[in-house]
Amino acid sequence: MLIDSHAHLDFPQFDADREVVIARAREAGLIAIVNIGTSLSSSRATVALAEKYGFIYAAVGVHPHDAKTLTPDVMAELRTLARHPKVVAIGEIGLDYYRDLSPRDVQRQAFADQLALAAELMLPVVVHSREAHGDTLATLREWVGFSLGGGTEGSFPPGGGTEGGPGVLHSYSAGPERLEEVLGLGFSIGISGPVTFPKANRLRAVAAAVPLERLLVETDCPYLTPQVYRGRRNEPAYVQYVVEAVARARKMPAEAVAQATADNARRLFGILCR
């Protein structure tokens, strides 16, 4: 039982063999894939994929790289897309100070605007944070606190989110030292292919420390390919290698990690699959 909680099957790297890749995912035992939008056009394509394949679900949003494209008209169309029955989250949203492809103040505004949309529609968020963890967590702390309206920590759903919490920090890279803060805000932790890399001891420490009920696995395909296929395009079928690495870090059976992370993804995103 496997769920890839973060994929980009709409990206051009899959144009030549998308149907074959999706079929391989099914053969590998995946019961669901959450495909994540990164721009308006990507979000449209993501919804189209979810309409075509019953076991694919969609998140819609504008990535911090493209934050400068988030005009009022784009926000209006995202709001419309987000009401589609196969859309289960707002994302990929957040901050990226590593590449700075959009100005930082523009990134912060786009992040805040899309968090507000998630609160409005009561959807969880899929958060990208790279070299921006302080600002990312400060923004999320304010958003969750406002959404809770003075309620007690963990009394979700807040203004945005589900019974599984307000969202997930995808492909988590903030290290063990930030983990308590992230978990205290109610967020889940997404673990991806780098957990399989030989030198990724800090990430494996995170994978071992996260409460099992807050753990998700993902590929972030076509990126972050697990070690066994490193240097090649990633795909949803390879999420099994992430599960195996997490299981080794936690000293528990891979089947148990697969089951728990699938249950967590279903609860967070409110998806029904078997």
Phi, psi and omega in degrees: 000110185228140170231125171272110187274000181201105179224162178230060183291348177280350185291154184297340178300343180253006185299327185281336188211032185305314182296322179294317179297318180293321177296322178296324178297317178297316180296330180281356176101009179289132178260348176197152172228133172258111181267134193248126176284152180233351180203177178297313181295320177296321179295320176300313181296324179296316177297320178299319177297317180295327176291327185279325186241122184299329185265007175256132177243163189237146163240143181237140180172177180242120180296150178304332176302325184256018184303328181294347179269358187277079177277168175304323179294320177295317177301320181296319179288324175300319179300318178294312179301321185294343178274358178295140184297340178268359177273124188243000182194163169258123182168157019261120183236162178146212185225140177223101179265005178280312181263331178053045180285343167235149179304147186297323179293327177290319176301314183297321179292317179297320178299310181298318181296321182282331171297320178297322177297317178299319178296318180300319185263000180055049177247147173289166181243148174250113192253131173258128176219116178226120182053032182214028191295324179298310180291323179299311184289326176297318178294316180293323179299315179295318182294312180295318179298318178293316183296322180291340176060035179088005179288175181281153180303133178088001182273064182274159007282137170279201180302327174236142177119181185229187177298343177276004179110180184280347180158197184224138166273107188280150180043059190305131182223014185273358174081168180299329186292338179262355191296316182300320180294315180298313180295324179297334176277356177093004185278152170272166182243123177265125180250132184235192189309325180302341177298342179271352185287145185304324185263010186274049184293324179294320179291322176295327175295322175297312181301327179282332187270334183296132173306137187304326183285357179247013188256132172237154173242151186205165173254327191057028181299144016273010185261176170055047181296135177303159187307321185299331179240021186304136183098349177249169179294137176277160177205162186303327180301336183280359178298339179298328180288328174294315178302315182296320180292320177296318179299319178296318180296327183267354182056052178215164183295143178300324180299322180291321177294317179300313181297313183295315183291327175294315178299319180296318180295319179297320181290315182297314185267356178063039183257148179248122179203166179212000000 
